[in-house]
């Protein structure tokens, strides 16, 4: 059973070697952290009525001390990399076990070998032939690799002293393409084509970085629209979202078409004609059912429908997209890997890609997906919410603007106002925009009291709820 380690500084720490002089990874720890969000129906949708937002929280520990200028964010015991894999409760322990299965690829490795070759690091874990059998490149093992890859990126950005988005934006096009695995992609995008996209985005990049630092990145909010919320709560939170500066909100749909029509009409009445309302069915429908269900909602002008059906249903998504125009199709948070994203784009099956920071194998694979999206001219509007997803994916959206897509036209980043208080560097959303993170790293470090309270089942909060038998 995972135990929370005390994370106060050691009383008598050994002198810490600098990262450049042989520091090594000494441990890959992983914690099962769960929040009892199902008690309030936060996060409820047609497919997932009672999620307990959870994180398999990976920590790469090194024998290096704090690095210059980064005090306070590297981990109380010295330089550490943090990342999480988001789940919604049961099964979080399965991801924890999968992350622990990657220890032999990590522990004992010089830090410089990992952060100096993040492409190779990712490829070695993905290429572990015995673990690969569990996918290939999909599912729990792939998500676990994503958590470890993302922890390495957090570590690298901390060593560099930059927030991740800026660390990426300051790389050259040549450095970026070295991070991407083009295997299985070259019929859609070659390395040279990716390089051309990145080189074209060099123009104006400094100005876009300055714009991000000044004005942030546009957000939309799903906070009002959980399916378990009453009409009164939906109306009140929708009103509040507009007052808070959001220009787009999202409603969960798909359980019952009459309820969907009533809730969309109510929301449209509250927010008026100029606010975009996206709807999200969370894979609830089949192909034909998607068409009729969305047709019933068109009087209230939904902007996009997200995950109408299975994310693997490429042919069906293309058919739905054609049938429901001008309502857009959005998909991505459950798309397993870059190969499926490629086919969705090749099939013309989506208007919007909703990438997730920890569904695929981390930053590297998401770079591949950003490049594919740019090649096909499809906007990326990342999925967030849950726990830590906003913190992580904001970095990818901002890098996409600065260094790949070069525009925020049609781009907006999901925001949900839950659980940010558990992070040492929480997102800051002001007037409907994400402010650019400034602290070094990937914004994925949990506060120490969060681990003490929410580690499952032994944390103090879970013990009060009855531990393993909590409702
Ligand atoms: Mg969704």
Short mmCIF file of C-alpha atoms and ligand atoms in Angstrom, two decimals:
data_model
loop_
_atom_site.label_atom_id
_atom_site.label_comp_id
_atom_site.label_asym_id
_atom_site.label_seq_id
_atom_site.Cartn_x
_atom_site.Cartn_y
_atom_site.Cartn_z
CA UNK A 1 0.00 0.00 0.00
CA UNK A 2 1.31 3.43 -0.89
CA UNK A 3 2.22 5.52 2.09
CA UNK A 4 2.62 9.25 2.00
CA UNK A 5 6.24 10.06 2.62
CA UNK A 6 7.04 12.94 4.92
CA UNK A 7 8.12 15.73 2.61
CA UNK A 8 9.62 18.14 5.08
CA UNK A 9 13.31 18.76 4.37
CA UNK A 10 15.64 16.16 5.84
CA UNK A 11 17.12 17.46 9.06
CA UNK A 12 20.67 16.83 7.98
CA UNK A 13 20.76 16.68 4.21
CA UNK A 14 23.87 15.52 2.43
CA UNK A 15 25.57 18.09 0.23
CA UNK A 16 23.65 18.07 -3.02
CA UNK A 17 25.48 17.60 -6.30
CA UNK A 18 24.66 20.04 -9.09
CA UNK A 19 22.51 18.64 -11.88
CA UNK A 20 25.36 18.87 -14.33
CA UNK A 21 27.76 16.87 -12.20
CA UNK A 22 26.26 13.44 -12.05
CA UNK A 23 22.95 13.89 -10.25
CA UNK A 24 20.75 10.86 -10.65
CA UNK A 25 17.13 9.86 -10.30
CA UNK A 26 16.99 8.00 -7.00
CA UNK A 27 13.29 7.13 -6.88
CA UNK A 28 10.04 7.10 -8.83
CA UNK A 29 7.32 7.31 -6.20
CA UNK A 30 3.63 7.26 -6.96
CA UNK A 31 0.66 8.15 -4.79
CA UNK A 32 -3.03 7.26 -5.10
CA UNK A 33 -4.73 10.61 -4.45
CA UNK A 34 -8.51 10.87 -4.60
CA UNK A 35 -11.02 13.63 -3.92
CA UNK A 36 -14.62 12.76 -2.91
CA UNK A 37 -16.17 14.98 -5.60
CA UNK A 38 -19.08 12.56 -6.17
CA UNK A 39 -20.63 13.78 -2.92
CA UNK A 40 -21.58 17.08 -4.62
CA UNK A 41 -22.07 15.78 -8.21
CA UNK A 42 -19.15 17.97 -9.31
CA UNK A 43 -17.92 16.59 -12.62
CA UNK A 44 -21.08 14.56 -13.32
CA UNK A 45 -22.04 13.87 -16.92
CA UNK A 46 -24.20 11.43 -18.86
CA UNK A 47 -21.57 8.70 -18.86
CA UNK A 48 -19.90 9.41 -15.53
CA UNK A 49 -22.55 10.19 -12.94
CA UNK A 50 -20.41 9.99 -9.80
CA UNK A 51 -16.72 10.73 -10.42
CA UNK A 52 -14.27 11.02 -7.57
CA UNK A 53 -11.59 13.10 -9.22
CA UNK A 54 -8.31 11.32 -8.69
CA UNK A 55 -4.65 11.49 -9.55
CA UNK A 56 -1.95 8.87 -9.83
CA UNK A 57 0.73 11.29 -8.71
CA UNK A 58 4.24 10.51 -9.95
CA UNK A 59 7.30 11.99 -8.27
CA UNK A 60 10.78 11.72 -9.74
CA UNK A 61 13.23 12.21 -6.89
CA UNK A 62 16.86 13.12 -7.49
CA UNK A 63 19.96 13.38 -5.34
CA UNK A 64 20.38 16.98 -6.48
CA UNK A 65 19.54 19.82 -4.14
CA UNK A 66 17.54 22.85 -5.08
CA UNK A 67 18.80 24.53 -8.22
CA UNK A 68 19.64 28.17 -8.64
CA UNK A 69 16.72 30.49 -8.29
CA UNK A 70 14.10 27.77 -8.15
CA UNK A 71 13.72 27.50 -4.40
CA UNK A 72 10.31 26.45 -3.22
CA UNK A 73 9.11 24.73 -6.36
CA UNK A 74 11.54 21.87 -6.74
CA UNK A 75 10.17 19.88 -3.83
CA UNK A 76 11.07 20.38 -0.21
CA UNK A 77 13.77 17.71 -0.32
CA UNK A 78 15.54 19.09 -3.39
CA UNK A 79 15.10 18.80 -7.13
CA UNK A 80 12.01 16.75 -8.04
CA UNK A 81 9.78 16.28 -11.05
CA UNK A 82 6.02 15.99 -10.51
CA UNK A 83 3.14 14.99 -12.75
CA UNK A 84 -0.16 13.25 -12.46
CA UNK A 85 -2.38 10.97 -14.44
CA UNK A 86 -6.03 11.94 -13.97
CA UNK A 87 -8.68 9.29 -13.33
CA UNK A 88 -12.15 9.42 -11.81
CA UNK A 89 -11.76 7.05 -8.86
CA UNK A 90 -11.74 3.27 -8.97
CA UNK A 91 -8.80 2.15 -11.10
CA UNK A 92 -6.54 4.93 -9.92
CA UNK A 93 -4.60 2.20 -8.10
CA UNK A 94 -4.16 0.39 -11.44
CA UNK A 95 -2.46 3.46 -12.93
CA UNK A 96 -0.30 3.76 -9.80
CA UNK A 97 0.86 0.18 -10.35
CA UNK A 98 1.56 0.89 -14.04
CA UNK A 99 3.68 3.92 -13.14
CA UNK A 100 5.66 1.81 -10.66
CA UNK A 101 6.28 -0.73 -13.44
CA UNK A 102 8.36 1.94 -15.19
CA UNK A 103 10.87 2.30 -12.37
CA UNK A 104 13.58 0.28 -14.11
CA UNK A 105 13.61 2.82 -16.96
CA UNK A 106 14.17 5.68 -14.57
CA UNK A 107 15.82 4.93 -11.24
CA UNK A 108 19.59 5.27 -11.34
CA UNK A 109 19.56 7.24 -14.59
CA UNK A 110 21.59 10.48 -14.67
CA UNK A 111 19.24 13.45 -14.64
CA UNK A 112 21.20 15.00 -17.50
CA UNK A 113 20.57 11.93 -19.69
CA UNK A 114 16.82 12.36 -19.25
CA UNK A 115 16.42 16.10 -19.51
CA UNK A 116 19.03 16.32 -22.26
CA UNK A 117 17.12 13.83 -24.42
CA UNK A 118 13.44 13.92 -23.56
CA UNK A 119 12.58 12.40 -26.94
CA UNK A 120 14.80 9.39 -26.28
CA UNK A 121 13.50 9.05 -22.73
CA UNK A 122 9.91 8.88 -23.97
CA UNK A 123 10.82 6.49 -26.80
CA UNK A 124 12.61 4.07 -24.44
CA UNK A 125 9.55 3.63 -22.25
CA UNK A 126 7.10 3.43 -25.17
CA UNK A 127 9.45 0.94 -26.83
CA UNK A 128 9.67 -1.44 -23.86
CA UNK A 129 8.49 -4.45 -25.84
CA UNK A 130 6.99 -6.36 -22.93
CA UNK A 131 5.06 -3.38 -21.59
CA UNK A 132 4.09 -2.39 -25.14
CA UNK A 133 2.11 -5.61 -25.37
CA UNK A 134 -0.42 -4.06 -23.00
CA UNK A 135 -1.32 -1.43 -25.61
CA UNK A 136 0.26 -0.86 -28.02
CA UNK A 137 0.48 2.84 -27.22
CA UNK A 138 -2.95 3.07 -25.64
CA UNK A 139 -4.68 2.57 -22.33
CA UNK A 140 -3.37 2.40 -18.78
CA UNK A 141 0.27 1.67 -19.60
CA UNK A 142 0.40 4.51 -22.12
CA UNK A 143 -1.17 6.93 -19.64
CA UNK A 144 1.35 5.82 -17.02
CA UNK A 145 4.19 6.54 -19.44
CA UNK A 146 2.58 9.94 -19.98
CA UNK A 147 2.76 10.68 -16.27
CA UNK A 148 6.46 9.79 -16.08
CA UNK A 149 7.28 11.69 -19.28
CA UNK A 150 5.42 14.72 -17.94
CA UNK A 151 7.26 14.48 -14.61
CA UNK A 152 10.53 14.54 -16.55
CA UNK A 153 9.34 17.66 -18.40
CA UNK A 154 8.48 19.27 -15.08
CA UNK A 155 11.97 18.44 -13.87
CA UNK A 156 13.60 19.79 -17.02
CA UNK A 157 11.64 23.05 -16.93
CA UNK A 158 12.54 23.54 -13.27
CA UNK A 159 16.22 23.01 -14.03
CA UNK A 160 15.89 25.55 -16.83
CA UNK A 161 14.10 27.93 -14.46
CA UNK A 162 11.12 28.43 -16.80
CA UNK A 163 7.44 27.59 -16.87
CA UNK A 164 6.98 24.70 -19.29
CA UNK A 165 5.16 26.71 -21.97
CA UNK A 166 8.05 29.15 -22.11
CA UNK A 167 10.67 26.37 -22.00
CA UNK A 168 9.03 24.91 -25.13
CA UNK A 169 8.57 28.28 -26.81
CA UNK A 170 12.27 29.03 -26.39
CA UNK A 171 13.31 25.82 -28.18
CA UNK A 172 14.28 25.91 -31.83
CA UNK A 173 12.18 24.16 -34.48
CA UNK A 174 15.00 21.64 -34.86
CA UNK A 175 14.90 20.84 -31.13
CA UNK A 176 11.12 20.42 -31.18
CA UNK A 177 11.04 17.92 -34.06
CA UNK A 178 13.67 15.82 -32.28
CA UNK A 179 11.12 15.32 -29.49
CA UNK A 180 8.46 13.84 -31.77
CA UNK A 181 8.08 10.21 -32.85
CA UNK A 182 7.00 10.38 -36.50
CA UNK A 183 6.52 6.62 -36.80
CA UNK A 184 3.01 5.95 -38.17
CA UNK A 185 2.54 9.66 -38.96
CA UNK A 186 4.53 10.18 -42.12
CA UNK A 187 1.64 9.58 -44.50
CA UNK A 188 0.08 12.69 -42.93
CA UNK A 189 3.02 14.80 -41.79
CA UNK A 190 6.74 14.34 -42.37
CA UNK A 191 9.53 15.61 -40.20
CA UNK A 192 10.34 18.22 -42.85
CA UNK A 193 6.74 19.40 -42.99
CA UNK A 194 6.69 19.71 -39.21
CA UNK A 195 9.91 21.67 -39.36
CA UNK A 196 8.39 24.01 -41.94
CA UNK A 197 5.35 24.63 -39.71
CA UNK A 198 7.58 25.43 -36.74
CA UNK A 199 9.90 27.64 -38.79
CA UNK A 200 6.94 29.59 -40.15
CA UNK A 201 5.79 30.15 -36.56
CA UNK A 202 9.16 31.67 -35.64
CA UNK A 203 7.92 34.85 -37.23
CA UNK A 204 6.07 36.85 -34.62
CA UNK A 205 6.80 34.35 -31.83
CA UNK A 206 8.42 36.93 -29.55
CA UNK A 207 5.36 39.14 -29.91
CA UNK A 208 3.01 36.26 -29.07
CA UNK A 209 5.07 35.37 -25.99
CA UNK A 210 4.78 38.98 -24.89
CA UNK A 211 1.03 38.88 -25.55
CA UNK A 212 0.65 35.74 -23.41
CA UNK A 213 2.60 37.38 -20.60
CA UNK A 214 0.45 40.49 -20.85
CA UNK A 215 -3.03 39.16 -21.59
CA UNK A 216 -3.00 35.38 -21.15
CA UNK A 217 -5.05 32.90 -23.19
CA UNK A 218 -8.86 32.74 -23.72
CA UNK A 219 -10.80 30.31 -21.52
CA UNK A 220 -14.28 28.84 -21.51
CA UNK A 221 -15.97 27.28 -18.51
CA UNK A 222 -17.80 24.03 -17.82
CA UNK A 223 -18.41 24.90 -14.17
CA UNK A 224 -22.18 25.60 -14.67
CA UNK A 225 -23.10 22.62 -16.80
CA UNK A 226 -22.62 19.37 -14.86
CA UNK A 227 -25.54 17.08 -15.49
CA UNK A 228 -26.22 16.49 -11.80
CA UNK A 229 -26.81 20.18 -11.08
CA UNK A 230 -30.36 21.54 -10.65
CA UNK A 231 -31.86 24.01 -13.14
CA UNK A 232 -31.50 26.74 -10.52
CA UNK A 233 -27.81 26.01 -10.03
CA UNK A 234 -27.26 25.81 -13.82
CA UNK A 235 -28.94 29.20 -14.35
CA UNK A 236 -27.14 30.88 -11.49
CA UNK A 237 -23.70 29.56 -12.47
CA UNK A 238 -24.28 30.41 -16.15
CA UNK A 239 -25.17 33.98 -15.20
CA UNK A 240 -22.09 34.13 -13.03
CA UNK A 241 -19.84 32.76 -15.79
CA UNK A 242 -20.87 35.57 -18.15
CA UNK A 243 -20.42 38.14 -15.38
CA UNK A 244 -16.94 36.68 -14.82
CA UNK A 245 -15.99 37.40 -18.42
CA UNK A 246 -16.39 34.03 -20.15
CA UNK A 247 -17.61 34.13 -23.75
CA UNK A 248 -18.23 30.38 -23.97
CA UNK A 249 -19.73 27.88 -21.53
CA UNK A 250 -20.34 24.15 -21.84
CA UNK A 251 -23.26 21.95 -20.84
CA UNK A 252 -23.27 18.21 -20.31
CA UNK A 253 -25.96 16.46 -22.34
CA UNK A 254 -26.88 12.97 -23.43
CA UNK A 255 -28.86 11.36 -20.61
CA UNK A 256 -32.32 12.45 -21.75
CA UNK A 257 -33.12 14.58 -24.80
CA UNK A 258 -36.04 16.41 -23.15
CA UNK A 259 -33.80 17.38 -20.25
CA UNK A 260 -31.12 18.47 -22.70
CA UNK A 261 -33.55 20.70 -24.58
CA UNK A 262 -34.88 22.24 -21.37
CA UNK A 263 -31.42 22.91 -19.96
CA UNK A 264 -30.06 24.35 -23.21
CA UNK A 265 -33.11 26.61 -23.63
CA UNK A 266 -32.80 27.78 -20.04
CA UNK A 267 -29.11 28.52 -20.46
CA UNK A 268 -29.63 30.32 -23.77
CA UNK A 269 -32.29 32.48 -22.12
CA UNK A 270 -29.88 33.34 -19.31
CA UNK A 271 -26.75 34.10 -21.36
CA UNK A 272 -28.32 35.61 -24.47
CA UNK A 273 -27.49 35.03 -28.13
CA UNK A 274 -23.85 36.13 -28.15
CA UNK A 275 -22.32 33.65 -25.72
CA UNK A 276 -21.21 30.38 -27.27
CA UNK A 277 -22.72 27.28 -25.66
CA UNK A 278 -20.92 24.02 -26.34
CA UNK A 279 -22.54 20.71 -25.40
CA UNK A 280 -20.75 17.54 -24.37
CA UNK A 281 -22.34 14.08 -24.61
CA UNK A 282 -19.33 12.19 -23.22
CA UNK A 283 -19.72 9.34 -25.76
CA UNK A 284 -23.29 8.59 -24.80
CA UNK A 285 -24.83 8.17 -28.26
CA UNK A 286 -24.49 5.95 -31.31
CA UNK A 287 -24.02 7.49 -34.75
CA UNK A 288 -27.68 7.79 -35.76
CA UNK A 289 -28.75 8.80 -32.27
CA UNK A 290 -26.14 11.59 -32.33
CA UNK A 291 -27.71 13.11 -35.42
CA UNK A 292 -31.25 13.16 -34.04
CA UNK A 293 -30.21 14.29 -30.56
CA UNK A 294 -28.18 17.20 -31.91
CA UNK A 295 -30.94 18.15 -34.37
CA UNK A 296 -33.27 18.53 -31.38
CA UNK A 297 -30.88 21.06 -29.82
CA UNK A 298 -30.26 23.25 -32.86
CA UNK A 299 -32.99 25.83 -32.05
CA UNK A 300 -30.71 27.06 -29.25
CA UNK A 301 -27.61 27.21 -31.42
CA UNK A 302 -25.04 24.90 -29.79
CA UNK A 303 -21.52 25.84 -30.88
CA UNK A 304 -19.90 22.42 -30.76
CA UNK A 305 -20.92 18.95 -29.69
CA UNK A 306 -18.17 17.15 -27.89
CA UNK A 307 -17.73 13.37 -27.93
CA UNK A 308 -21.16 12.56 -29.39
CA UNK A 309 -20.06 8.92 -29.70
CA UNK A 310 -17.08 6.65 -29.10
CA UNK A 311 -13.76 8.41 -29.64
CA UNK A 312 -12.63 5.39 -31.69
CA UNK A 313 -15.58 5.83 -34.08
CA UNK A 314 -13.67 7.69 -36.79
CA UNK A 315 -15.99 6.90 -39.71
CA UNK A 316 -19.07 7.65 -37.62
CA UNK A 317 -17.69 10.96 -36.35
CA UNK A 318 -17.10 12.04 -39.95
CA UNK A 319 -20.69 11.13 -40.78
CA UNK A 320 -22.04 12.99 -37.75
CA UNK A 321 -19.96 16.05 -38.59
CA UNK A 322 -21.39 16.18 -42.10
CA UNK A 323 -24.96 15.75 -40.83
CA UNK A 324 -24.92 18.42 -38.11
CA UNK A 325 -23.12 21.29 -39.85
CA UNK A 326 -22.78 24.10 -38.91
CA UNK A 327 -22.64 22.66 -35.38
CA UNK A 328 -19.04 21.56 -34.89
CA UNK A 329 -17.74 18.19 -33.72
CA UNK A 330 -15.10 18.20 -30.98
CA UNK A 331 -13.16 15.14 -29.86
CA UNK A 332 -9.87 14.32 -28.19
CA UNK A 333 -9.85 13.88 -24.41
CA UNK A 334 -10.29 10.11 -24.80
CA UNK A 335 -8.41 9.70 -28.08
CA UNK A 336 -5.77 7.13 -27.25
CA UNK A 337 -2.78 8.30 -29.24
CA UNK A 338 -1.38 10.31 -32.15
CA UNK A 339 -2.29 7.59 -34.68
CA UNK A 340 -6.02 7.91 -33.97
CA UNK A 341 -5.73 11.72 -34.01
CA UNK A 342 -4.06 11.44 -37.41
CA UNK A 343 -6.90 9.34 -38.79
CA UNK A 344 -9.57 11.65 -37.35
CA UNK A 345 -7.89 14.50 -39.22
CA UNK A 346 -7.42 12.49 -42.41
CA UNK A 347 -11.10 11.48 -42.33
CA UNK A 348 -12.28 15.06 -41.75
CA UNK A 349 -14.03 13.76 -38.62
CA UNK A 350 -13.57 16.74 -36.27
CA UNK A 351 -13.72 20.53 -36.34
CA UNK A 352 -11.99 20.91 -32.98
CA UNK A 353 -9.41 18.73 -31.20
CA UNK A 354 -9.71 18.61 -27.42
CA UNK A 355 -6.33 17.22 -26.41
CA UNK A 356 -5.72 16.16 -22.83
CA UNK A 357 -2.43 16.58 -20.96
CA UNK A 358 -2.38 13.04 -19.58
CA UNK A 359 -4.36 10.75 -21.87
CA UNK A 360 -1.51 10.22 -24.34
CA UNK A 361 2.18 9.66 -23.58
CA UNK A 362 2.90 13.12 -22.26
CA UNK A 363 4.28 16.32 -23.74
CA UNK A 364 6.12 14.61 -26.61
CA UNK A 365 3.06 12.92 -28.08
CA UNK A 366 0.99 16.07 -27.59
CA UNK A 367 3.61 17.97 -29.60
CA UNK A 368 3.00 15.49 -32.43
CA UNK A 369 -0.75 16.12 -32.17
CA UNK A 370 -0.32 19.92 -32.18
CA UNK A 371 1.78 19.61 -35.34
CA UNK A 372 -0.78 17.32 -37.00
CA UNK A 373 -3.57 19.75 -36.11
CA UNK A 374 -1.59 22.65 -37.59
CA UNK A 375 -0.96 20.68 -40.77
CA UNK A 376 -4.71 20.05 -41.19
CA UNK A 377 -5.73 23.53 -40.04
CA UNK A 378 -7.90 22.24 -37.20
CA UNK A 379 -7.92 24.27 -33.96
CA UNK A 380 -6.87 22.67 -30.69
CA UNK A 381 -9.10 23.59 -27.71
CA UNK A 382 -7.68 21.48 -24.89
CA UNK A 383 -9.73 19.48 -22.42
CA UNK A 384 -9.27 20.44 -18.80
CA UNK A 385 -11.04 20.27 -15.47
CA UNK A 386 -10.71 17.17 -13.31
CA UNK A 387 -7.82 17.68 -10.98
CA UNK A 388 -4.66 19.26 -12.32
CA UNK A 389 -5.71 19.14 -15.97
CA UNK A 390 -6.10 22.93 -16.17
CA UNK A 391 -2.73 23.36 -14.48
CA UNK A 392 -1.01 21.11 -17.01
CA UNK A 393 -2.71 21.72 -20.32
CA UNK A 394 -2.54 25.52 -20.12
CA UNK A 395 1.17 25.13 -20.92
CA UNK A 396 0.41 23.19 -24.11
CA UNK A 397 -2.24 25.66 -25.30
CA UNK A 398 0.11 28.57 -24.74
CA UNK A 399 2.98 26.86 -26.54
CA UNK A 400 0.62 26.04 -29.43
CA UNK A 401 -0.19 29.74 -29.75
CA UNK A 402 3.41 30.90 -29.38
CA UNK A 403 5.22 28.27 -31.40
CA UNK A 404 2.92 26.20 -33.62
CA UNK A 405 -0.54 27.53 -34.59
CA UNK A 406 0.44 31.16 -34.07
CA UNK A 407 -3.15 32.28 -33.51
CA UNK A 408 -5.94 32.13 -30.93
CA UNK A 409 -8.64 32.29 -33.62
CA UNK A 410 -11.16 29.56 -32.82
CA UNK A 411 -9.05 28.48 -29.84
CA UNK A 412 -10.27 28.44 -26.28
CA UNK A 413 -9.09 26.46 -23.28
CA UNK A 414 -11.47 24.69 -20.90
CA UNK A 415 -11.65 25.88 -17.30
CA UNK A 416 -13.41 24.33 -14.36
CA UNK A 417 -13.24 25.89 -10.93
CA UNK A 418 -12.49 22.80 -8.87
CA UNK A 419 -9.55 21.66 -6.73
CA UNK A 420 -6.98 24.28 -7.78
CA UNK A 421 -6.25 25.03 -4.14
CA UNK A 422 -4.37 21.73 -3.89
CA UNK A 423 -1.48 22.92 -6.08
CA UNK A 424 1.51 25.04 -5.15
CA UNK A 425 1.17 26.92 -8.46
CA UNK A 426 -2.57 26.96 -9.24
CA UNK A 427 -3.98 28.36 -12.46
CA UNK A 428 -4.99 31.99 -12.45
CA UNK A 429 -8.08 32.76 -14.54
CA UNK A 430 -9.09 36.42 -14.68
CA UNK A 431 -11.81 37.97 -16.82
CA UNK A 432 -12.24 34.78 -18.81
CA UNK A 433 -8.55 34.30 -19.57
CA UNK A 434 -5.80 32.06 -18.24
CA UNK A 435 -2.87 34.16 -17.08
CA UNK A 436 0.46 32.74 -18.21
CA UNK A 437 2.17 30.70 -15.49
CA UNK A 438 5.46 32.17 -14.33
CA UNK A 439 6.79 29.59 -11.85
CA UNK A 440 9.30 27.10 -13.27
CA UNK A 441 7.88 23.69 -14.19
CA UNK A 442 4.58 22.15 -15.28
CA UNK A 443 2.41 23.51 -12.39
CA UNK A 444 1.86 19.94 -11.20
CA UNK A 445 3.14 19.96 -7.63
CA UNK A 446 0.59 19.05 -4.98
CA UNK A 447 0.71 20.83 -1.65
CA UNK A 448 2.04 18.55 1.08
CA UNK A 449 -1.17 18.83 3.14
CA UNK A 450 -3.14 17.58 0.11
CA UNK A 451 -1.17 14.34 0.11
CA UNK A 452 -1.71 13.94 3.83
CA UNK A 453 -5.46 14.52 3.51
CA UNK A 454 -6.42 12.82 0.27
CA UNK A 455 -4.10 9.85 -0.18
CA UNK A 456 -6.44 6.89 -0.62
CA UNK A 457 -7.52 5.22 1.61
CA UNK A 458 -5.30 6.31 4.49
CA UNK A 459 -5.43 10.13 4.18
CA UNK A 460 -7.24 11.96 6.94
CA UNK A 461 -10.19 12.98 4.72
CA UNK A 462 -10.77 9.40 3.55
CA UNK A 463 -10.42 8.06 7.06
CA UNK A 464 -13.22 10.40 8.16
CA UNK A 465 -15.36 9.07 5.27
CA UNK A 466 -14.71 5.44 6.23
CA UNK A 467 -11.49 4.64 4.31
CA UNK A 468 -11.84 1.87 1.70
CA UNK A 469 -15.58 1.61 2.41
CA UNK A 470 -16.25 5.33 1.89
CA UNK A 471 -19.51 6.02 0.02
MG1 LIG B 1 -15.57 16.49 -22.51
#
